[in-house]
Amino acid sequence: MYSLPTEILQQVFAETLYTEKTYTTRELYSCILVNRQWCMTGIPILWSHPFHPDSRILQQAKLVDIYLSFFMTRNCPEEIASQPLFKEQQQNQLYHKIKSIENTNDSVFVYPYFANTIDFNRMIKTVQLWCILNRITDEIFWDIIAGILIIMQSNAAIVDRITWPIEAYEGVKLLKILKRYPEIAAWLSHVSSIRLMLGNFFGSFMDSQTEHLNVAELPQTLKQLEIDVTKINHFKRHEQLTTFLEITKKFECLKYIKITGPFHEIELLVDALRPSAATLLDISFTKLNCSHYIGLYDLLEFPNILELSVCGWTESPNNFLSFLSEVKDRNWVITPKYFSIREKLNNDELHFDFRFEKNSGVL
């Protein structure tokens, strides 16, 4: 029980003790009703993020069997049997493996339906382990990935958030799946939040002939974008980030951007964000060098910005504290999450994590 997400505990006890607008404990006297309440509340939450990076991967390997079992059960639409994946694999090990697990999972719940978050990095690692445990060759590895996505899509899962593969070649393979199965591409086209490693993302989407980003597959419904530039060479960081943020102008629904550094040229970062300034409501930075903090003034002047989170450091503590004082005078509420001054050889460094929120009185 202690390892269960807090959300499950809150919902179970709230619903168990509150019935028809009157508080009651009568459902607690029935083991069946209590167990039913646990299942009806817990299963959708636990299966909403099936390949969670914090879960034990050995246990997650069992999920692959459960998902593949839906190819043959009543929970899966009949047209699944005519999918290209299934037809092409009838004579190989994937087909026989699916047949062997066909009757082992008589599921009470349609688990694929509950998925709303997909971490492709974790999914790929989980399927790799599953293949090793089941002595499945690498030849059909990406067919298994496609099969899991087909099961989720065919069972009407509403995926809202994805984490793009870290390795560029894995991103390329995933794009090939989207091109091969238009129904999966259409299904993921409604995703509203993507987290990605920018350098490897370029490797996935770069057209080798034109050397331009081919981002036609990106969902136009994006509202949140998390970009990690940590692994990009310092000299290419600004160029790639600027190029990518220029593309984000076409995402009319984009409201939130989070950028994980390190990033030293804050003024350049502000310039890269300007094309999207009109729509952004919330911006977040981590590992940001704010020694030249003047650019933060410009961010706070974006027309619709309501919140700005900055986690980083500065080599000019006194000047930065003066900046914070001035920001308060501009009707911004500053919430410090972390604040520490560290001694260096020549000067002190201020390390911090602040959140700036526009005062509701001036909205």
Short mmCIF file of C-alpha atoms in Angstrom, two decimals:
data_model
loop_
_atom_site.label_atom_id
_atom_site.label_comp_id
_atom_site.label_asym_id
_atom_site.label_seq_id
_atom_site.Cartn_x
_atom_site.Cartn_y
_atom_site.Cartn_z
CA MET A 1 0.00 0.00 0.00
CA TYR A 2 2.85 2.37 0.84
CA SER A 3 4.16 2.19 -2.73
CA LEU A 4 0.84 3.11 -4.32
CA PRO A 5 0.51 6.55 -5.91
CA THR A 6 -1.05 9.06 -3.52
CA GLU A 7 -3.73 9.78 -6.11
CA ILE A 8 -5.11 6.25 -5.72
CA LEU A 9 -5.33 6.46 -1.93
CA GLN A 10 -7.02 9.86 -2.07
CA GLN A 11 -9.65 8.74 -4.57
CA VAL A 12 -10.36 5.38 -2.92
CA PHE A 13 -11.02 6.76 0.52
CA ALA A 14 -12.81 9.85 -0.77
CA GLU A 15 -15.23 7.74 -2.83
CA THR A 16 -15.60 5.04 -0.18
CA LEU A 17 -16.63 7.51 2.52
CA TYR A 18 -18.79 9.77 0.37
CA THR A 19 -21.95 8.40 -1.17
CA GLU A 20 -25.05 10.27 -2.40
CA LYS A 21 -23.96 13.52 -0.75
CA THR A 22 -23.90 11.93 2.72
CA TYR A 23 -20.90 10.58 4.54
CA THR A 24 -21.17 6.87 5.24
CA THR A 25 -18.97 3.92 6.16
CA ARG A 26 -21.36 1.14 5.15
CA GLU A 27 -19.26 0.18 2.11
CA LEU A 28 -16.33 -0.54 4.42
CA TYR A 29 -18.24 -3.49 5.93
CA SER A 30 -18.24 -5.37 2.62
CA CYS A 31 -14.94 -6.84 1.42
CA ILE A 32 -16.35 -7.16 -2.08
CA LEU A 33 -17.34 -3.49 -2.23
CA VAL A 34 -14.00 -2.36 -0.81
CA ASN A 35 -12.02 -4.51 -3.24
CA ARG A 36 -14.20 -3.31 -6.09
CA GLN A 37 -13.51 0.28 -5.07
CA TRP A 38 -9.76 -0.35 -5.02
CA CYS A 39 -9.79 -1.94 -8.47
CA MET A 40 -12.10 0.56 -10.14
CA THR A 41 -9.97 3.42 -8.83
CA GLY A 42 -6.47 1.96 -8.93
CA ILE A 43 -6.36 0.14 -12.28
CA PRO A 44 -6.91 3.22 -14.51
CA ILE A 45 -4.24 5.16 -12.59
CA LEU A 46 -1.66 2.35 -12.52
CA TRP A 47 -2.13 1.64 -16.23
CA SER A 48 -2.17 5.28 -17.33
CA HIS A 49 1.66 5.27 -17.55
CA PRO A 50 2.44 1.58 -18.22
CA PHE A 51 6.13 2.02 -19.05
CA HIS A 52 7.01 4.34 -16.19
CA PRO A 53 10.79 4.90 -15.76
CA ASP A 54 10.53 4.56 -11.96
CA SER A 55 9.02 1.06 -12.08
CA ARG A 56 11.03 -2.16 -12.00
CA ILE A 57 11.83 -3.12 -15.56
CA LEU A 58 11.68 -6.87 -14.84
CA GLN A 59 8.06 -6.48 -13.76
CA GLN A 60 7.32 -4.26 -16.74
CA ALA A 61 8.48 -7.01 -19.11
CA LYS A 62 5.30 -8.89 -18.17
CA LEU A 63 3.29 -6.01 -19.64
CA VAL A 64 4.39 -7.01 -23.14
CA ASP A 65 2.64 -10.39 -22.77
CA ILE A 66 -0.51 -8.67 -21.53
CA TYR A 67 -0.59 -6.20 -24.41
CA LEU A 68 0.12 -8.84 -27.06
CA SER A 69 -2.61 -11.08 -25.62
CA PHE A 70 -5.17 -8.49 -26.73
CA PHE A 71 -4.49 -9.42 -30.36
CA MET A 72 -6.51 -12.59 -29.84
CA THR A 73 -9.10 -11.66 -27.23
CA ARG A 74 -12.60 -10.30 -27.50
CA ASN A 75 -11.28 -6.99 -26.18
CA CYS A 76 -9.61 -6.29 -29.50
CA PRO A 77 -11.58 -5.37 -32.65
CA GLU A 78 -11.88 -8.10 -35.27
CA GLU A 79 -10.15 -6.00 -37.91
CA ILE A 80 -6.89 -6.33 -35.96
CA ALA A 81 -6.43 -9.77 -37.51
CA SER A 82 -6.20 -8.19 -40.95
CA GLN A 83 -3.54 -5.65 -39.95
CA PRO A 84 -0.32 -5.77 -42.03
CA LEU A 85 1.67 -6.60 -38.90
CA PHE A 86 -0.35 -9.71 -38.16
CA LYS A 87 -0.59 -10.92 -41.76
CA GLU A 88 3.13 -10.60 -42.39
CA GLN A 89 4.13 -12.35 -39.16
CA GLN A 90 1.99 -15.49 -39.52
CA GLN A 91 4.94 -17.77 -40.26
CA ASN A 92 7.46 -16.42 -37.79
CA GLN A 93 8.18 -16.41 -34.08
CA LEU A 94 6.05 -13.38 -33.22
CA TYR A 95 2.91 -15.06 -34.53
CA HIS A 96 3.62 -18.26 -32.58
CA LYS A 97 4.46 -16.28 -29.45
CA ILE A 98 1.15 -14.42 -29.65
CA LYS A 99 -0.68 -17.74 -30.12
CA SER A 100 1.02 -19.14 -27.01
CA ILE A 101 -0.18 -16.31 -24.77
CA GLU A 102 -3.58 -16.05 -26.39
CA ASN A 103 -5.47 -17.77 -23.55
CA THR A 104 -3.21 -16.94 -20.63
CA ASN A 105 -4.66 -13.50 -19.90
CA ASP A 106 -8.42 -13.46 -19.47
CA SER A 107 -8.48 -9.77 -18.63
CA VAL A 108 -11.30 -8.25 -16.61
CA PHE A 109 -10.16 -4.76 -17.61
CA VAL A 110 -9.22 -3.48 -21.05
CA TYR A 111 -5.82 -2.33 -19.84
CA PRO A 112 -4.65 -0.73 -23.12
CA TYR A 113 -7.57 1.70 -22.93
CA PHE A 114 -6.15 3.43 -19.84
CA ALA A 115 -2.80 4.48 -21.35
CA ASN A 116 -2.37 8.25 -21.57
CA THR A 117 1.43 8.59 -21.25
CA ILE A 118 4.07 6.75 -23.30
CA ASP A 119 7.77 6.90 -22.49
CA PHE A 120 9.27 5.40 -25.64
CA ASN A 121 12.70 5.10 -24.02
CA ARG A 122 11.34 2.86 -21.30
CA MET A 123 9.07 0.97 -23.70
CA ILE A 124 12.05 0.16 -25.94
CA LYS A 125 14.17 -1.06 -22.99
CA THR A 126 11.26 -3.14 -21.69
CA VAL A 127 10.68 -4.85 -25.04
CA GLN A 128 14.43 -5.49 -25.35
CA LEU A 129 14.39 -7.31 -22.00
CA TRP A 130 11.23 -9.19 -22.96
CA CYS A 131 12.90 -10.40 -26.17
CA ILE A 132 15.90 -11.68 -24.19
CA LEU A 133 13.71 -13.49 -21.66
CA ASN A 134 11.63 -15.08 -24.43
CA ARG A 135 14.55 -15.75 -26.79
CA ILE A 136 13.05 -13.57 -29.49
CA THR A 137 15.46 -12.34 -32.16
CA ASP A 138 16.03 -8.67 -32.97
CA GLU A 139 14.45 -9.10 -36.42
CA ILE A 140 10.93 -8.51 -35.10
CA PHE A 141 11.82 -6.11 -32.27
CA TRP A 142 10.19 -3.08 -33.92
CA ASP A 143 7.20 -5.19 -34.98
CA ILE A 144 6.55 -5.80 -31.28
CA ILE A 145 6.73 -2.05 -30.58
CA ALA A 146 4.29 -1.49 -33.45
CA GLY A 147 2.04 -4.24 -32.10
CA ILE A 148 1.78 -2.61 -28.66
CA LEU A 149 0.94 0.75 -30.25
CA ILE A 150 -1.69 -0.88 -32.48
CA ILE A 151 -3.29 -2.48 -29.41
CA MET A 152 -3.39 0.86 -27.58
CA GLN A 153 -4.79 2.68 -30.60
CA SER A 154 -7.41 0.04 -31.42
CA ASN A 155 -8.66 0.06 -27.83
CA ALA A 156 -9.24 3.81 -27.95
CA ALA A 157 -6.49 4.84 -25.53
CA ILE A 158 -6.22 8.64 -25.38
CA VAL A 159 -2.48 9.35 -25.20
CA ASP A 160 -1.77 12.90 -24.12
CA ARG A 161 1.97 12.85 -23.37
CA ILE A 162 4.99 11.11 -24.93
CA THR A 163 8.73 11.05 -24.34
CA TRP A 164 10.62 10.79 -27.64
CA PRO A 165 13.42 8.16 -27.86
CA ILE A 166 16.82 9.35 -26.63
CA GLU A 167 18.79 7.57 -29.36
CA ALA A 168 18.46 9.12 -32.82
CA TYR A 169 18.32 5.76 -34.64
CA GLU A 170 15.45 4.68 -32.38
CA GLY A 171 13.60 7.86 -33.32
CA VAL A 172 14.13 7.03 -36.99
CA LYS A 173 12.70 3.54 -36.45
CA LEU A 174 9.70 4.99 -34.66
CA LEU A 175 9.06 7.41 -37.51
CA LYS A 176 9.10 4.45 -39.92
CA ILE A 177 6.39 2.79 -37.81
CA LEU A 178 4.28 5.96 -38.04
CA LYS A 179 4.67 5.99 -41.83
CA ARG A 180 3.91 2.29 -42.15
CA TYR A 181 0.82 2.45 -39.96
CA PRO A 182 -1.13 5.67 -40.69
CA GLU A 183 -3.68 4.78 -38.01
CA ILE A 184 -0.96 5.02 -35.33
CA ALA A 185 0.28 8.34 -36.74
CA ALA A 186 -3.27 9.73 -36.74
CA TRP A 187 -3.80 8.46 -33.20
CA LEU A 188 -0.64 10.18 -31.88
CA SER A 189 -1.37 13.37 -33.82
CA HIS A 190 -3.51 14.57 -30.89
CA VAL A 191 -0.72 14.41 -28.31
CA SER A 192 -0.47 17.68 -26.37
CA SER A 193 2.87 17.20 -24.56
CA ILE A 194 6.26 15.99 -25.84
CA ARG A 195 9.56 15.63 -23.98
CA LEU A 196 12.70 15.25 -26.11
CA MET A 197 16.50 15.40 -26.21
CA LEU A 198 17.01 18.07 -28.85
CA GLY A 199 20.26 16.84 -30.40
CA ASN A 200 18.99 13.29 -30.90
CA PHE A 201 15.63 14.63 -32.03
CA PHE A 202 17.44 16.41 -34.87
CA GLY A 203 19.04 13.10 -35.78
CA SER A 204 15.60 11.51 -36.06
CA PHE A 205 13.90 14.23 -38.10
CA MET A 206 16.75 15.60 -40.23
CA ASP A 207 16.27 14.99 -43.94
CA SER A 208 19.60 13.55 -45.12
CA GLN A 209 19.22 15.05 -48.60
CA THR A 210 18.00 18.57 -47.82
CA GLU A 211 19.49 18.80 -44.29
CA HIS A 212 16.23 20.42 -43.18
CA LEU A 213 14.02 19.31 -40.33
CA ASN A 214 11.09 17.21 -41.53
CA VAL A 215 8.58 17.76 -38.74
CA ALA A 216 5.37 17.04 -40.61
CA GLU A 217 4.77 14.12 -38.22
CA LEU A 218 4.76 16.35 -35.15
CA PRO A 219 1.26 16.82 -33.66
CA GLN A 220 -0.25 20.23 -34.30
CA THR A 221 -2.10 20.06 -30.97
CA LEU A 222 1.04 20.53 -28.86
CA LYS A 223 0.41 22.54 -25.70
CA GLN A 224 3.51 21.57 -23.71
CA LEU A 225 7.08 21.07 -24.92
CA GLU A 226 10.03 19.93 -22.78
CA ILE A 227 13.44 20.29 -24.48
CA ASP A 228 16.72 18.93 -23.09
CA VAL A 229 19.83 20.48 -24.70
CA THR A 230 22.32 18.92 -22.26
CA LYS A 231 24.00 16.60 -24.76
CA ILE A 232 24.34 19.13 -27.57
CA ASN A 233 27.80 20.55 -28.26
CA HIS A 234 28.11 24.03 -26.75
CA PHE A 235 28.78 25.61 -30.14
CA LYS A 236 25.71 23.98 -31.75
CA ARG A 237 23.34 24.44 -28.81
CA HIS A 238 22.04 27.89 -29.71
CA GLU A 239 21.80 27.12 -33.43
CA GLN A 240 19.76 23.95 -32.98
CA LEU A 241 17.55 25.41 -30.27
CA THR A 242 16.85 28.52 -32.36
CA THR A 243 16.05 26.38 -35.40
CA PHE A 244 13.66 24.21 -33.43
CA LEU A 245 11.94 27.07 -31.62
CA GLU A 246 11.43 28.80 -34.96
CA ILE A 247 9.40 25.75 -35.98
CA THR A 248 7.26 25.96 -32.83
CA LYS A 249 5.58 29.06 -34.26
CA LYS A 250 3.26 26.76 -36.17
CA PHE A 251 1.98 25.20 -32.93
CA GLU A 252 -0.85 27.62 -32.25
CA CYS A 253 -1.86 25.76 -29.07
CA LEU A 254 1.62 25.83 -27.49
CA LYS A 255 1.40 27.41 -24.01
CA TYR A 256 4.28 25.93 -22.01
CA ILE A 257 7.98 25.43 -22.82
CA LYS A 258 10.57 23.90 -20.50
CA ILE A 259 14.26 24.04 -21.47
CA THR A 260 16.91 22.06 -19.60
CA GLY A 261 20.44 23.46 -20.04
CA PRO A 262 23.20 24.19 -19.40
CA PHE A 263 22.66 27.43 -21.27
CA HIS A 264 24.83 30.50 -20.78
CA GLU A 265 23.65 33.02 -23.38
CA ILE A 266 20.32 34.00 -21.87
CA GLU A 267 19.83 36.89 -24.32
CA LEU A 268 20.15 34.45 -27.24
CA LEU A 269 17.66 32.16 -25.54
CA VAL A 270 15.16 35.01 -25.25
CA ASP A 271 15.61 35.86 -28.94
CA ALA A 272 14.93 32.22 -29.84
CA LEU A 273 11.67 32.29 -27.87
CA ARG A 274 10.38 35.56 -29.31
CA PRO A 275 8.58 33.96 -32.31
CA SER A 276 6.35 32.07 -29.85
CA ALA A 277 6.02 34.94 -27.37
CA ALA A 278 2.44 35.77 -28.30
CA THR A 279 1.06 32.38 -27.22
CA LEU A 280 3.31 31.36 -24.31
CA LEU A 281 1.80 31.46 -20.84
CA ASP A 282 4.44 29.51 -18.91
CA ILE A 283 8.22 29.11 -19.41
CA SER A 284 10.63 27.01 -17.34
CA PHE A 285 14.45 26.80 -17.37
CA THR A 286 16.88 24.56 -15.51
CA LYS A 287 20.70 24.77 -15.40
CA LEU A 288 20.57 28.37 -16.59
CA ASN A 289 23.50 30.74 -16.07
CA CYS A 290 21.94 34.03 -15.00
CA SER A 291 25.18 35.98 -14.54
CA HIS A 292 23.88 38.15 -17.40
CA TYR A 293 20.33 38.23 -16.11
CA ILE A 294 19.12 41.20 -18.16
CA GLY A 295 17.41 38.78 -20.56
CA LEU A 296 15.01 37.78 -17.79
CA TYR A 297 13.52 41.27 -17.96
CA ASP A 298 12.60 40.62 -21.58
CA LEU A 299 10.98 37.27 -20.72
CA LEU A 300 8.83 38.91 -18.07
CA GLU A 301 7.72 41.43 -20.71
CA PHE A 302 6.32 38.74 -23.03
CA PRO A 303 2.69 39.85 -23.62
CA ASN A 304 0.80 36.89 -22.17
CA ILE A 305 3.35 35.29 -19.86
CA LEU A 306 1.85 34.38 -16.48
CA GLU A 307 4.55 32.19 -14.94
CA LEU A 308 8.33 31.84 -15.29
CA SER A 309 10.42 29.19 -13.49
CA VAL A 310 14.20 29.61 -13.38
CA CYS A 311 16.62 27.13 -11.81
CA GLY A 312 20.30 28.02 -12.16
CA TRP A 313 23.12 30.13 -10.79
CA THR A 314 24.76 33.53 -11.04
CA GLU A 315 28.24 34.86 -10.28
CA SER A 316 26.78 38.24 -9.29
CA PRO A 317 24.62 37.53 -6.22
CA ASN A 318 24.17 41.14 -5.14
CA ASN A 319 23.14 42.33 -8.58
CA PHE A 320 20.74 39.43 -8.97
CA LEU A 321 19.11 40.15 -5.61
CA SER A 322 18.63 43.74 -6.74
CA PHE A 323 16.99 42.38 -9.89
CA LEU A 324 14.56 40.33 -7.77
CA SER A 325 13.66 43.39 -5.75
CA GLU A 326 12.90 45.34 -8.91
CA VAL A 327 10.80 42.49 -10.32
CA LYS A 328 8.61 42.58 -7.21
CA ASP A 329 7.93 46.23 -7.93
CA ARG A 330 6.63 45.16 -11.36
CA ASN A 331 3.77 43.22 -9.77
CA TRP A 332 5.41 39.80 -9.92
CA VAL A 333 5.15 37.36 -7.01
CA ILE A 334 8.42 35.48 -6.45
CA THR A 335 8.35 32.05 -4.78
CA PRO A 336 11.80 30.69 -3.82
CA LYS A 337 12.06 26.88 -3.91
CA TYR A 338 15.81 26.78 -3.28
CA PHE A 339 18.37 29.44 -2.35
CA SER A 340 22.07 28.97 -1.53
CA ILE A 341 25.31 30.98 -1.78
CA ARG A 342 28.45 28.91 -2.43
CA GLU A 343 31.96 30.20 -1.90
CA LYS A 344 34.32 30.12 -4.89
CA LEU A 345 37.99 31.06 -5.23
CA ASN A 346 37.45 34.55 -6.58
CA ASN A 347 33.81 35.23 -5.82
CA ASP A 348 30.58 33.71 -4.55
CA GLU A 349 27.95 31.94 -6.64
CA LEU A 350 24.26 32.16 -5.94
CA HIS A 351 22.38 28.95 -6.76
CA PHE A 352 18.62 29.21 -6.84
CA ASP A 353 15.27 27.88 -8.01
CA PHE A 354 12.61 30.60 -8.30
CA ARG A 355 9.12 30.81 -9.68
CA PHE A 356 7.78 34.15 -10.90
CA GLU A 357 4.00 34.48 -11.01
CA LYS A 358 2.17 37.51 -12.30
CA ASN A 359 0.17 39.15 -9.55
CA SER A 360 -3.49 38.24 -10.08
CA GLY A 361 -4.43 41.81 -9.33
CA VAL A 362 -2.91 43.01 -12.63
CA LEU A 363 -4.24 40.29 -14.95
#
